XYZ file of C-alpha atoms in Angstrom:
91
model
C 28.797 -20.569 0.865
C 26.958 -23.953 1.706
C 24.089 -25.471 -1.023
C 21.326 -24.516 1.701
C 22.456 -20.618 1.624
C 22.530 -20.522 -2.146
C 19.223 -22.166 -2.197
C 17.746 -19.653 0.111
C 19.464 -16.772 -1.828
C 17.781 -17.895 -5.095
C 14.534 -18.201 -3.647
C 14.756 -14.916 -2.223
C 16.129 -13.124 -5.550
C 13.715 -15.435 -7.715
C 10.924 -12.712 -7.877
C 13.091 -9.826 -8.694
C 15.973 -11.380 -10.701
C 14.604 -14.519 -12.075
C 17.535 -15.060 -14.536
C 20.073 -14.767 -11.696
C 17.882 -17.227 -9.901
C 17.906 -19.588 -12.752
C 21.667 -19.940 -12.888
C 22.169 -20.393 -8.781
C 19.334 -23.313 -9.186
C 20.902 -25.024 -11.895
C 24.430 -24.621 -10.515
C 22.760 -26.493 -7.291
C 21.242 -29.294 -9.202
C 24.451 -29.952 -10.871
C 25.737 -30.171 -7.399
C 23.181 -32.222 -5.892
C 23.544 -34.699 -8.522
C 27.427 -35.300 -7.952
C 26.297 -38.426 -5.756
C 23.955 -40.825 -6.785
C 21.195 -41.458 -4.127
C 17.176 -41.127 -4.211
C 16.952 -38.155 -1.985
C 19.427 -36.171 -3.725
C 17.209 -37.095 -7.246
C 14.110 -35.418 -5.282
C 15.712 -32.562 -4.267
C 17.415 -31.834 -7.783
C 13.701 -32.341 -9.100
C 12.718 -29.608 -6.637
C 15.400 -27.415 -7.774
C 14.608 -27.723 -11.546
C 10.962 -27.297 -10.764
C 11.993 -24.000 -9.376
C 14.378 -23.297 -12.336
C 11.707 -24.095 -14.547
C 9.740 -21.016 -12.833
C 12.467 -18.822 -12.622
C 13.160 -19.582 -16.507
C 9.533 -18.681 -17.173
C 9.637 -15.390 -15.495
C 12.864 -14.489 -17.176
C 11.394 -15.360 -20.592
C 14.289 -18.070 -20.572
C 12.367 -21.467 -21.379
C 14.232 -22.398 -24.313
C 17.500 -22.148 -22.479
C 15.983 -24.214 -19.891
C 14.545 -26.677 -22.224
C 17.723 -27.447 -23.708
C 19.875 -27.457 -20.162
C 17.185 -30.245 -18.942
C 17.490 -32.289 -22.273
C 21.149 -32.152 -21.818
C 20.726 -33.070 -18.219
C 18.703 -35.982 -18.879
C 21.097 -37.072 -21.969
C 24.055 -36.581 -19.257
C 22.410 -39.036 -16.739
C 20.591 -41.237 -18.818
C 21.931 -44.355 -16.891
C 20.241 -43.378 -13.822
C 16.866 -44.832 -14.156
C 15.745 -43.776 -10.723
C 16.396 -40.099 -11.718
C 14.710 -40.087 -15.141
C 11.562 -41.547 -13.197
C 11.768 -38.893 -10.579
C 12.065 -36.344 -13.426
C 9.094 -37.837 -15.370
C 6.779 -37.907 -12.484
C 7.744 -34.223 -11.504
C 6.797 -33.419 -15.219
C 10.192 -32.486 -16.150
C 10.369 -33.584 -19.716
């Protein structure tokens, strides 16, 4: 199944199964960030915003924050990505 299909599935399941949607969004972010590209960074930021919403709905905000911190550390040498995450309020 392609990333677009997984994304649609996560969106459909987010309201009823936010924890499952969160896991899908985080996997999509990892997949999206495999290739360094500004478009991919913007896509990843949108996926992270969805993941943040799903985490809040599933009462998993602390786990999301930990994952986001680890992701920012992992990609600290990608200033464009970090800037996009900052602009999106993903700190």
